[in-house]
């Protein structure tokens, strides 16, 4: 008789860490394959669903679905962004859960913690961009913002640019800068860390790689701080003055079409008529596939903006699930043991 049991594996963040899934090289490889699959039409990528609960703070929960046709997996990231959390409650801004389903019978295969995969995806995209767009001899990286995205970004950047020697960091408070250094310096013992004492200029002026990853909505990064030959990865919302993008020789996005529908600096410039499709050099997948070139000279200033592509999130989550499964890590759970009317005691449990 056919079993009507439906089960899935539950994976906590601790399970994923135990299974060796905090692996940014893996995330970058998976993201690169996903981008090629996207270019070759092996991905379904519908619009995300956004629900905003407070127009001022932008507290929101979004649902981001995608299907990997080759892997036969449909997934969704259910992600909460509550920017006031760190100040108000002392807890993280972003939290996420993934559901992965196979597309033969349509049953779920995994429910998993998603903040780790989501934050790794942001850094992986920045790292892949840096691989194509940052100078190979980059030594100094500067950050405005010292939160979760900034920390992950530093790890990814060091992988693709091992020449990095010095990391400068500016945040809204000196305590956050200290926490950034305390958490990252044991992981990168050869890196020299410089706290900017909240002065953005100290962190950014003259850096080879610049990263803004803040919850601010203000033009924090000034164009004059971005030297010739620098690479800039823009992670947050509006956090650089328009002159930064206007002075850049190349602008690359994860997906320009998606950028035009959002609210970060490039989106604002597009809506104000200051930037058009013709000003965009490439989407990142075109660099990965080799259809477009990356950096062509040592003095180009290059701007990269990623807004987040759900199919990359789902691809990374799937790889993590498989890695955990191969180590027998995760909690198998039943969604149902059998179908409703097949339960022997259904007469006792039904309420008519
Ligand atoms: N592009 C993407 O794919 C993507 C994905 C996830 C998150 N994000 C965005 O990245 C940004 C950072 O996210 P996070 O999870 O690291 O947040 P976080 O709350 O952990 O960190 C935010 C950082 O911004 C700093 N900051 C805020 N205002 C500042 C100011 N005026 N000057 C200097 N620093 C300031 C804070 O000090 C803090 O270090 C958010 O805007 C988030 O929405 C982007």
mmCIF file of C-alpha atoms and ligand atoms in Angstrom:
data_model
loop_
_atom_site.group_PDB
_atom_site.id
_atom_site.type_symbol
_atom_site.label_atom_id
_atom_site.label_comp_id
_atom_site.label_asym_id
_atom_site.label_seq_id
_atom_site.Cartn_x
_atom_site.Cartn_y
_atom_site.Cartn_z
ATOM 1 C CA UNK A 1 0.000 0.000 0.000
ATOM 2 C CA UNK A 2 1.247 3.503 -0.801
ATOM 3 C CA UNK A 3 2.309 5.439 2.291
ATOM 4 C CA UNK A 4 0.578 8.750 2.682
ATOM 5 C CA UNK A 5 3.138 10.031 5.142
ATOM 6 C CA UNK A 6 4.480 13.470 4.262
ATOM 7 C CA UNK A 7 7.622 14.524 6.079
ATOM 8 C CA UNK A 8 10.336 17.127 5.889
ATOM 9 C CA UNK A 9 13.607 17.970 7.603
ATOM 10 C CA UNK A 10 13.817 20.851 10.043
ATOM 11 C CA UNK A 11 17.185 22.641 10.271
ATOM 12 C CA UNK A 12 18.035 25.233 12.910
ATOM 13 C CA UNK A 13 20.918 27.667 12.519
ATOM 14 C CA UNK A 14 22.962 25.488 14.880
ATOM 15 C CA UNK A 15 22.300 22.444 12.642
ATOM 16 C CA UNK A 16 23.512 24.422 9.615
ATOM 17 C CA UNK A 17 26.666 25.544 11.434
ATOM 18 C CA UNK A 18 27.353 21.966 12.619
ATOM 19 C CA UNK A 19 26.986 20.755 9.026
ATOM 20 C CA UNK A 20 29.666 23.204 7.811
ATOM 21 C CA UNK A 21 27.212 25.396 5.899
ATOM 22 C CA UNK A 22 28.790 28.713 6.963
ATOM 23 C CA UNK A 23 30.982 28.484 3.893
ATOM 24 C CA UNK A 24 31.105 31.616 1.745
ATOM 25 C CA UNK A 25 33.153 29.909 -0.989
ATOM 26 C CA UNK A 26 30.315 27.416 -1.337
ATOM 27 C CA UNK A 27 27.763 30.263 -1.383
ATOM 28 C CA UNK A 28 29.671 32.074 -4.138
ATOM 29 C CA UNK A 29 29.939 28.920 -6.277
ATOM 30 C CA UNK A 30 26.221 28.238 -5.854
ATOM 31 C CA UNK A 31 25.313 31.865 -6.614
ATOM 32 C CA UNK A 32 27.416 31.793 -9.799
ATOM 33 C CA UNK A 33 25.698 28.621 -11.022
ATOM 34 C CA UNK A 34 22.275 30.073 -10.171
ATOM 35 C CA UNK A 35 23.043 33.207 -12.196
ATOM 36 C CA UNK A 36 24.049 31.100 -15.231
ATOM 37 C CA UNK A 37 20.860 29.060 -14.811
ATOM 38 C CA UNK A 38 18.873 32.300 -14.708
ATOM 39 C CA UNK A 39 20.522 33.527 -17.914
ATOM 40 C CA UNK A 40 19.741 30.194 -19.588
ATOM 41 C CA UNK A 41 16.084 30.215 -18.471
ATOM 42 C CA UNK A 42 16.259 27.371 -15.927
ATOM 43 C CA UNK A 43 14.823 29.505 -13.142
ATOM 44 C CA UNK A 44 11.291 30.666 -12.334
ATOM 45 C CA UNK A 45 11.521 34.032 -10.590
ATOM 46 C CA UNK A 46 8.153 35.638 -9.808
ATOM 47 C CA UNK A 47 7.656 38.980 -8.061
ATOM 48 C CA UNK A 48 8.111 39.061 -4.301
ATOM 49 C CA UNK A 49 5.181 39.816 -2.021
ATOM 50 C CA UNK A 50 5.728 42.736 0.348
ATOM 51 C CA UNK A 51 3.702 43.603 3.434
ATOM 52 C CA UNK A 52 4.773 46.833 5.199
ATOM 53 C CA UNK A 53 3.361 47.384 8.686
ATOM 54 C CA UNK A 54 4.798 50.818 9.435
ATOM 55 C CA UNK A 55 5.488 53.364 6.665
ATOM 56 C CA UNK A 56 8.031 55.264 8.779
ATOM 57 C CA UNK A 57 10.140 52.426 10.194
ATOM 58 C CA UNK A 58 9.458 50.168 7.161
ATOM 59 C CA UNK A 59 8.846 47.164 9.440
ATOM 60 C CA UNK A 60 7.965 44.467 6.918
ATOM 61 C CA UNK A 61 7.628 40.777 6.141
ATOM 62 C CA UNK A 62 8.307 39.713 2.554
ATOM 63 C CA UNK A 63 7.742 36.409 0.779
ATOM 64 C CA UNK A 64 10.268 35.685 -1.986
ATOM 65 C CA UNK A 65 9.634 32.590 -4.103
ATOM 66 C CA UNK A 66 11.767 30.984 -6.833
ATOM 67 C CA UNK A 67 12.066 27.629 -8.599
ATOM 68 C CA UNK A 68 15.273 25.904 -9.658
ATOM 69 C CA UNK A 69 14.011 23.854 -12.615
ATOM 70 C CA UNK A 70 17.168 21.749 -13.007
ATOM 71 C CA UNK A 71 17.232 20.822 -9.302
ATOM 72 C CA UNK A 72 13.412 20.408 -9.328
ATOM 73 C CA UNK A 73 13.061 22.513 -6.191
ATOM 74 C CA UNK A 74 10.638 25.323 -5.483
ATOM 75 C CA UNK A 75 11.435 27.449 -2.452
ATOM 76 C CA UNK A 76 10.369 30.574 -0.659
ATOM 77 C CA UNK A 77 12.127 32.848 1.788
ATOM 78 C CA UNK A 78 9.863 34.360 4.423
ATOM 79 C CA UNK A 79 11.898 37.319 5.644
ATOM 80 C CA UNK A 80 11.214 39.896 8.347
ATOM 81 C CA UNK A 81 12.977 43.257 8.311
ATOM 82 C CA UNK A 82 12.359 45.323 11.455
ATOM 83 C CA UNK A 83 14.977 48.118 11.399
ATOM 84 C CA UNK A 84 14.157 49.349 14.924
ATOM 85 C CA UNK A 85 14.880 45.966 16.512
ATOM 86 C CA UNK A 86 18.560 46.564 17.430
ATOM 87 C CA UNK A 87 17.881 49.880 19.215
ATOM 88 C CA UNK A 88 14.452 49.049 20.655
ATOM 89 C CA UNK A 89 14.936 45.437 21.726
ATOM 90 C CA UNK A 90 18.654 44.705 21.346
ATOM 91 C CA UNK A 91 17.874 41.988 18.777
ATOM 92 C CA UNK A 92 18.620 41.555 15.079
ATOM 93 C CA UNK A 93 16.914 43.545 12.339
ATOM 94 C CA UNK A 94 16.530 40.663 9.883
ATOM 95 C CA UNK A 95 15.224 37.131 10.447
ATOM 96 C CA UNK A 96 14.227 34.556 7.847
ATOM 97 C CA UNK A 97 12.825 31.072 7.293
ATOM 98 C CA UNK A 98 13.004 28.956 4.114
ATOM 99 C CA UNK A 99 10.570 26.339 2.868
ATOM 100 C CA UNK A 100 11.850 24.055 0.102
ATOM 101 C CA UNK A 101 9.501 21.729 -1.819
ATOM 102 C CA UNK A 102 10.221 19.155 -4.528
ATOM 103 C CA UNK A 103 8.227 19.675 -7.720
ATOM 104 C CA UNK A 104 7.456 16.072 -8.621
ATOM 105 C CA UNK A 105 4.697 15.571 -6.054
ATOM 106 C CA UNK A 106 4.906 19.093 -4.662
ATOM 107 C CA UNK A 107 5.679 18.039 -1.099
ATOM 108 C CA UNK A 108 7.922 20.010 1.265
ATOM 109 C CA UNK A 109 11.392 18.608 1.876
ATOM 110 C CA UNK A 110 12.865 21.163 4.276
ATOM 111 C CA UNK A 111 11.967 23.977 6.621
ATOM 112 C CA UNK A 112 15.062 25.807 7.736
ATOM 113 C CA UNK A 113 16.473 28.817 9.505
ATOM 114 C CA UNK A 114 17.115 31.398 6.791
ATOM 115 C CA UNK A 115 18.971 34.342 8.276
ATOM 116 C CA UNK A 116 22.338 32.647 7.781
ATOM 117 C CA UNK A 117 21.678 31.775 4.115
ATOM 118 C CA UNK A 118 20.176 35.181 3.430
ATOM 119 C CA UNK A 119 23.089 37.129 4.913
ATOM 120 C CA UNK A 120 25.587 34.814 3.188
ATOM 121 C CA UNK A 121 23.823 35.467 -0.130
ATOM 122 C CA UNK A 122 24.214 39.241 0.229
ATOM 123 C CA UNK A 123 27.931 38.857 0.922
ATOM 124 C CA UNK A 124 28.390 36.235 -1.803
ATOM 125 C CA UNK A 125 26.951 38.598 -4.428
ATOM 126 C CA UNK A 126 29.231 41.392 -3.198
ATOM 127 C CA UNK A 127 32.195 39.002 -3.283
ATOM 128 C CA UNK A 128 31.440 37.813 -6.822
ATOM 129 C CA UNK A 129 31.106 41.434 -7.927
ATOM 130 C CA UNK A 130 34.449 42.271 -6.304
ATOM 131 C CA UNK A 131 36.075 39.318 -8.074
ATOM 132 C CA UNK A 132 35.181 40.903 -11.432
ATOM 133 C CA UNK A 133 35.306 44.587 -10.510
ATOM 134 C CA UNK A 134 37.778 45.305 -7.678
ATOM 135 C CA UNK A 135 41.474 45.826 -8.338
ATOM 136 C CA UNK A 136 43.446 42.628 -7.779
ATOM 137 C CA UNK A 137 45.919 44.485 -5.527
ATOM 138 C CA UNK A 138 43.247 45.968 -3.213
ATOM 139 C CA UNK A 139 44.665 46.387 0.316
ATOM 140 C CA UNK A 140 42.281 48.670 2.213
ATOM 141 C CA UNK A 141 38.564 48.040 2.687
ATOM 142 C CA UNK A 142 36.319 50.654 4.315
ATOM 143 C CA UNK A 143 32.834 50.210 5.764
ATOM 144 C CA UNK A 144 30.023 52.523 6.729
ATOM 145 C CA UNK A 145 27.793 50.268 8.809
ATOM 146 C CA UNK A 146 29.020 47.558 11.166
ATOM 147 C CA UNK A 147 26.004 45.242 11.239
ATOM 148 C CA UNK A 148 25.392 41.720 10.011
ATOM 149 C CA UNK A 149 25.734 42.541 6.299
ATOM 150 C CA UNK A 150 28.993 44.409 6.852
ATOM 151 C CA UNK A 151 30.504 41.501 8.799
ATOM 152 C CA UNK A 152 29.572 38.932 6.152
ATOM 153 C CA UNK A 153 30.795 41.246 3.401
ATOM 154 C CA UNK A 154 34.234 41.525 4.946
ATOM 155 C CA UNK A 155 34.602 37.716 5.033
ATOM 156 C CA UNK A 156 33.542 37.358 1.376
ATOM 157 C CA UNK A 157 35.783 40.220 0.222
ATOM 158 C CA UNK A 158 38.814 38.719 1.956
ATOM 159 C CA UNK A 159 38.196 35.417 0.131
ATOM 160 C CA UNK A 160 38.155 37.019 -3.327
ATOM 161 C CA UNK A 161 40.792 39.651 -2.519
ATOM 162 C CA UNK A 162 43.291 37.970 -0.144
ATOM 163 C CA UNK A 163 45.554 41.007 -0.672
ATOM 164 C CA UNK A 164 43.291 42.980 1.735
ATOM 165 C CA UNK A 165 45.353 44.000 4.787
ATOM 166 C CA UNK A 166 43.428 46.767 6.505
ATOM 167 C CA UNK A 167 39.758 47.113 7.409
ATOM 168 C CA UNK A 168 38.360 50.491 8.491
ATOM 169 C CA UNK A 169 34.891 50.677 9.981
ATOM 170 C CA UNK A 170 32.499 53.527 10.792
ATOM 171 C CA UNK A 171 29.112 52.943 12.421
ATOM 172 C CA UNK A 172 26.519 55.040 14.168
ATOM 173 C CA UNK A 173 28.060 54.262 17.552
ATOM 174 C CA UNK A 174 31.579 53.407 18.725
ATOM 175 C CA UNK A 175 30.128 50.387 20.551
ATOM 176 C CA UNK A 176 29.030 48.863 17.236
ATOM 177 C CA UNK A 177 32.462 49.493 15.730
ATOM 178 C CA UNK A 178 34.039 47.782 18.746
ATOM 179 C CA UNK A 179 31.676 44.802 18.433
ATOM 180 C CA UNK A 180 32.531 44.494 14.722
ATOM 181 C CA UNK A 181 36.259 44.387 15.544
ATOM 182 C CA UNK A 182 35.769 42.023 18.504
ATOM 183 C CA UNK A 183 33.804 39.551 16.368
ATOM 184 C CA UNK A 184 35.805 39.740 13.143
ATOM 185 C CA UNK A 185 39.406 40.094 14.308
ATOM 186 C CA UNK A 186 39.642 36.510 15.679
ATOM 187 C CA UNK A 187 38.382 35.222 12.299
ATOM 188 C CA UNK A 188 40.836 37.346 10.283
ATOM 189 C CA UNK A 189 43.977 37.470 12.468
ATOM 190 C CA UNK A 190 46.168 38.964 9.712
ATOM 191 C CA UNK A 191 43.863 41.938 9.135
ATOM 192 C CA UNK A 192 44.590 45.320 10.721
ATOM 193 C CA UNK A 193 41.342 46.860 12.041
ATOM 194 C CA UNK A 194 40.809 50.607 12.359
ATOM 195 C CA UNK A 195 37.762 52.030 14.175
ATOM 196 C CA UNK A 196 36.720 55.359 12.657
ATOM 197 C CA UNK A 197 35.025 56.666 15.800
ATOM 198 C CA UNK A 198 31.778 57.196 13.783
ATOM 199 C CA UNK A 199 33.563 59.419 11.206
ATOM 200 C CA UNK A 200 32.574 57.974 7.826
ATOM 201 C CA UNK A 201 35.334 59.859 6.034
ATOM 202 C CA UNK A 202 37.994 58.176 8.185
ATOM 203 C CA UNK A 203 36.742 54.777 7.042
ATOM 204 C CA UNK A 204 36.181 55.496 3.366
ATOM 205 C CA UNK A 205 38.605 58.152 2.126
ATOM 206 C CA UNK A 206 41.226 56.448 -0.028
ATOM 207 C CA UNK A 207 39.999 52.861 0.473
ATOM 208 C CA UNK A 208 40.393 50.408 -2.430
ATOM 209 C CA UNK A 209 37.052 48.734 -1.666
ATOM 210 C CA UNK A 210 34.180 50.697 -0.118
ATOM 211 C CA UNK A 211 31.085 49.086 1.371
ATOM 212 C CA UNK A 212 28.013 50.856 2.734
ATOM 213 C CA UNK A 213 25.657 48.561 4.642
ATOM 214 C CA UNK A 214 23.562 50.768 6.891
ATOM 215 C CA UNK A 215 19.992 51.149 8.028
ATOM 216 C CA UNK A 216 20.286 54.898 7.363
ATOM 217 C CA UNK A 217 18.373 56.802 4.692
ATOM 218 C CA UNK A 218 20.892 59.576 4.025
ATOM 219 C CA UNK A 219 23.773 60.385 1.625
ATOM 220 C CA UNK A 220 26.543 59.202 3.957
ATOM 221 C CA UNK A 221 29.222 58.341 1.371
ATOM 222 C CA UNK A 222 30.703 61.352 -0.437
ATOM 223 C CA UNK A 223 32.002 61.125 -3.999
ATOM 224 C CA UNK A 224 35.283 62.846 -3.149
ATOM 225 C CA UNK A 225 36.223 59.967 -0.784
ATOM 226 C CA UNK A 226 36.115 57.394 -3.603
ATOM 227 C CA UNK A 227 39.540 57.408 -5.189
ATOM 228 C CA UNK A 228 40.397 56.503 -8.767
ATOM 229 C CA UNK A 229 40.459 52.701 -9.143
ATOM 230 C CA UNK A 230 38.129 52.045 -6.210
ATOM 231 C CA UNK A 231 35.284 49.528 -6.143
ATOM 232 C CA UNK A 232 32.097 50.363 -4.227
ATOM 233 C CA UNK A 233 29.534 47.804 -3.031
ATOM 234 C CA UNK A 234 26.263 49.430 -2.014
ATOM 235 C CA UNK A 235 24.179 47.153 0.207
ATOM 236 C CA UNK A 236 21.584 49.248 2.048
ATOM 237 C CA UNK A 237 19.003 51.826 0.963
ATOM 238 C CA UNK A 238 19.902 55.469 0.325
ATOM 239 C CA UNK A 239 23.418 55.815 1.779
ATOM 240 C CA UNK A 240 25.552 57.657 -0.801
ATOM 241 C CA UNK A 241 25.272 61.013 -2.524
ATOM 242 C CA UNK A 242 24.201 60.906 -6.179
ATOM 243 C CA UNK A 243 27.619 62.183 -7.288
ATOM 244 C CA UNK A 244 29.127 58.802 -6.306
ATOM 245 C CA UNK A 245 27.274 56.947 -9.071
ATOM 246 C CA UNK A 246 27.583 59.866 -11.493
ATOM 247 C CA UNK A 247 31.395 59.852 -11.260
ATOM 248 C CA UNK A 248 31.733 56.070 -11.692
ATOM 249 C CA UNK A 249 33.021 54.627 -14.961
ATOM 250 C CA UNK A 250 30.882 51.503 -14.625
ATOM 251 C CA UNK A 251 27.676 50.711 -12.744
ATOM 252 C CA UNK A 252 26.786 47.036 -12.285
ATOM 253 C CA UNK A 253 23.668 45.685 -10.563
ATOM 254 C CA UNK A 254 22.530 42.232 -9.544
ATOM 255 C CA UNK A 255 19.427 42.970 -11.623
ATOM 256 C CA UNK A 256 18.906 46.497 -12.990
ATOM 257 C CA UNK A 257 15.233 45.890 -13.797
ATOM 258 C CA UNK A 258 14.575 44.992 -10.156
ATOM 259 C CA UNK A 259 16.627 47.989 -8.974
ATOM 260 C CA UNK A 260 14.322 50.367 -10.881
ATOM 261 C CA UNK A 261 11.392 49.196 -8.717
ATOM 262 C CA UNK A 262 13.085 49.732 -5.340
ATOM 263 C CA UNK A 263 14.085 52.702 -3.207
ATOM 264 C CA UNK A 264 17.880 52.755 -2.848
ATOM 265 C CA UNK A 265 20.139 55.434 -4.332
ATOM 266 C CA UNK A 266 20.211 54.132 -7.936
ATOM 267 C CA UNK A 267 16.431 53.598 -7.863
ATOM 268 C CA UNK A 268 15.898 57.163 -6.645
ATOM 269 C CA UNK A 269 18.193 58.489 -9.379
ATOM 270 C CA UNK A 270 16.308 56.457 -12.007
ATOM 271 C CA UNK A 271 12.946 57.780 -10.810
ATOM 272 C CA UNK A 272 14.309 61.349 -10.828
ATOM 273 C CA UNK A 273 15.532 60.934 -14.433
ATOM 274 C CA UNK A 274 19.220 61.118 -13.475
ATOM 275 C CA UNK A 275 20.046 57.568 -14.549
ATOM 276 C CA UNK A 276 18.763 55.363 -17.364
ATOM 277 C CA UNK A 277 19.240 51.853 -18.659
ATOM 278 C CA UNK A 278 22.058 53.112 -20.918
ATOM 279 C CA UNK A 279 24.116 54.115 -17.887
ATOM 280 C CA UNK A 280 24.212 50.537 -16.563
ATOM 281 C CA UNK A 281 27.203 48.514 -17.724
ATOM 282 C CA UNK A 282 25.861 45.043 -16.834
ATOM 283 C CA UNK A 283 23.866 42.804 -14.563
ATOM 284 C CA UNK A 284 26.170 40.577 -12.523
ATOM 285 C CA UNK A 285 25.166 37.348 -14.318
ATOM 286 C CA UNK A 286 26.547 38.837 -17.553
ATOM 287 C CA UNK A 287 29.987 39.165 -15.948
ATOM 288 C CA UNK A 288 29.784 35.631 -14.545
ATOM 289 C CA UNK A 289 28.831 34.166 -17.940
ATOM 290 C CA UNK A 290 31.508 36.238 -19.686
ATOM 291 C CA UNK A 291 28.997 38.037 -21.923
ATOM 292 C CA UNK A 292 30.238 41.356 -20.583
ATOM 293 C CA UNK A 293 33.663 42.423 -19.281
ATOM 294 C CA UNK A 294 34.431 43.440 -15.704
ATOM 295 C CA UNK A 295 37.220 45.841 -14.729
ATOM 296 C CA UNK A 296 39.284 46.911 -17.759
ATOM 297 C CA UNK A 297 41.799 49.318 -16.213
ATOM 298 C CA UNK A 298 43.381 50.127 -12.839
ATOM 299 C CA UNK A 299 41.869 53.589 -12.623
ATOM 300 C CA UNK A 300 38.190 52.832 -13.230
ATOM 301 C CA UNK A 301 35.786 53.690 -10.409
ATOM 302 C CA UNK A 302 33.115 50.977 -10.287
ATOM 303 C CA UNK A 303 29.754 50.928 -8.483
ATOM 304 C CA UNK A 304 27.904 47.703 -7.611
ATOM 305 C CA UNK A 305 24.384 47.561 -6.227
ATOM 306 C CA UNK A 306 22.543 44.380 -5.293
ATOM 307 C CA UNK A 307 18.934 44.391 -4.165
ATOM 308 C CA UNK A 308 18.677 40.633 -3.640
ATOM 309 C CA UNK A 309 17.596 37.835 -5.967
ATOM 310 C CA UNK A 310 15.402 35.196 -4.355
ATOM 311 C CA UNK A 311 16.560 32.426 -6.685
ATOM 312 C CA UNK A 312 20.097 32.827 -5.344
ATOM 313 C CA UNK A 313 18.758 32.597 -1.774
ATOM 314 C CA UNK A 314 16.859 29.421 -2.634
ATOM 315 C CA UNK A 315 19.895 27.906 -4.378
ATOM 316 C CA UNK A 316 22.105 28.549 -1.330
ATOM 317 C CA UNK A 317 19.441 27.191 1.048
ATOM 318 C CA UNK A 318 19.150 24.028 -1.078
ATOM 319 C CA UNK A 319 22.908 23.478 -1.042
ATOM 320 C CA UNK A 320 22.894 23.871 2.754
ATOM 321 C CA UNK A 321 20.044 21.381 3.108
ATOM 322 C CA UNK A 322 21.904 18.847 0.951
ATOM 323 C CA UNK A 323 25.132 19.325 2.876
ATOM 324 C CA UNK A 324 23.306 18.827 6.192
ATOM 325 C CA UNK A 325 21.447 15.793 4.811
ATOM 326 C CA UNK A 326 24.672 14.143 3.713
ATOM 327 C CA UNK A 327 25.950 14.458 7.317
ATOM 328 C CA UNK A 328 22.611 13.182 8.725
ATOM 329 C CA UNK A 329 22.074 16.513 10.456
ATOM 330 C CA UNK A 330 18.542 17.898 10.931
ATOM 331 C CA UNK A 331 15.329 16.849 12.592
ATOM 332 C CA UNK A 332 12.933 14.716 10.531
ATOM 333 C CA UNK A 333 9.342 15.822 11.194
ATOM 334 C CA UNK A 334 5.972 14.552 10.003
ATOM 335 C CA UNK A 335 3.586 16.927 8.322
ATOM 336 C CA UNK A 336 1.063 14.065 8.241
ATOM 337 C CA UNK A 337 1.312 10.366 9.003
ATOM 338 C CA UNK A 338 -1.517 9.542 6.637
ATOM 339 C CA UNK A 339 -4.506 11.221 4.959
ATOM 340 C CA UNK A 340 -7.275 12.639 7.140
ATOM 341 C CA UNK A 341 -9.975 9.979 6.583
ATOM 342 C CA UNK A 342 -7.472 7.137 6.859
ATOM 343 C CA UNK A 343 -6.911 7.764 10.580
ATOM 344 C CA UNK A 344 -8.479 4.849 12.460
ATOM 345 C CA UNK A 345 -9.726 7.125 15.235
ATOM 346 C CA UNK A 346 -11.041 9.849 12.948
ATOM 347 C CA UNK A 347 -14.590 9.361 14.276
ATOM 348 C CA UNK A 348 -13.382 10.323 17.750
ATOM 349 C CA UNK A 349 -11.354 13.313 16.574
ATOM 350 C CA UNK A 350 -13.784 14.922 14.149
ATOM 351 C CA UNK A 351 -16.163 17.581 15.527
ATOM 352 C CA UNK A 352 -19.441 17.416 13.686
HETATM 353 N N1 LIG B 1 21.007 44.387 -0.802
HETATM 354 C C1 LIG B 1 20.529 43.323 -0.202
HETATM 355 O O1 LIG B 1 20.362 42.271 -0.806
HETATM 356 C C2 LIG B 1 20.235 43.401 1.261
HETATM 357 C C3 LIG B 1 19.911 42.244 1.989
HETATM 358 C C4 LIG B 1 19.703 42.329 3.360
HETATM 359 C C5 LIG B 1 19.782 43.588 3.988
HETATM 360 N N2 LIG B 1 20.041 44.700 3.229
HETATM 361 C C6 LIG B 1 20.113 46.031 3.838
HETATM 362 O O2 LIG B 1 21.425 46.221 4.349
HETATM 363 C C7 LIG B 1 21.381 47.207 5.371
HETATM 364 C C8 LIG B 1 22.179 46.714 6.579
HETATM 365 O O3 LIG B 1 21.553 45.536 7.079
HETATM 366 P P1 LIG B 1 22.096 44.830 8.422
HETATM 367 O O4 LIG B 1 21.343 43.522 8.525
HETATM 368 O O5 LIG B 1 23.566 44.818 8.397
HETATM 369 O O6 LIG B 1 21.555 45.845 9.514
HETATM 370 P P2 LIG B 1 22.103 46.097 10.985
HETATM 371 O O7 LIG B 1 20.971 46.718 11.715
HETATM 372 O O8 LIG B 1 22.744 44.854 11.510
HETATM 373 O O9 LIG B 1 23.278 47.195 10.791
HETATM 374 C C9 LIG B 1 23.000 48.510 10.371
HETATM 375 C C10 LIG B 1 24.255 49.332 10.540
HETATM 376 O O10 LIG B 1 23.981 50.637 10.011
HETATM 377 C C11 LIG B 1 24.689 51.559 10.824
HETATM 378 N N3 LIG B 1 24.142 52.911 10.654
HETATM 379 C C12 LIG B 1 22.857 53.303 10.725
HETATM 380 N N4 LIG B 1 22.779 54.640 10.540
HETATM 381 C C13 LIG B 1 24.049 55.068 10.348
HETATM 382 C C14 LIG B 1 24.634 56.334 10.109
HETATM 383 N N5 LIG B 1 23.889 57.422 10.022
HETATM 384 N N6 LIG B 1 25.980 56.392 9.974
HETATM 385 C C15 LIG B 1 26.748 55.288 10.044
HETATM 386 N N7 LIG B 1 26.256 54.067 10.267
HETATM 387 C C16 LIG B 1 24.916 53.971 10.421
HETATM 388 C C17 LIG B 1 24.483 51.041 12.228
HETATM 389 O O11 LIG B 1 25.435 51.625 13.097
HETATM 390 C C18 LIG B 1 24.682 49.549 12.007
HETATM 391 O O12 LIG B 1 26.039 49.222 12.149
HETATM 392 C C19 LIG B 1 19.896 47.460 5.671
HETATM 393 O O13 LIG B 1 19.504 48.640 5.007
HETATM 394 C C20 LIG B 1 19.209 46.266 5.038
HETATM 395 O O14 LIG B 1 17.893 46.558 4.634
HETATM 396 C C21 LIG B 1 20.288 44.622 1.912
#
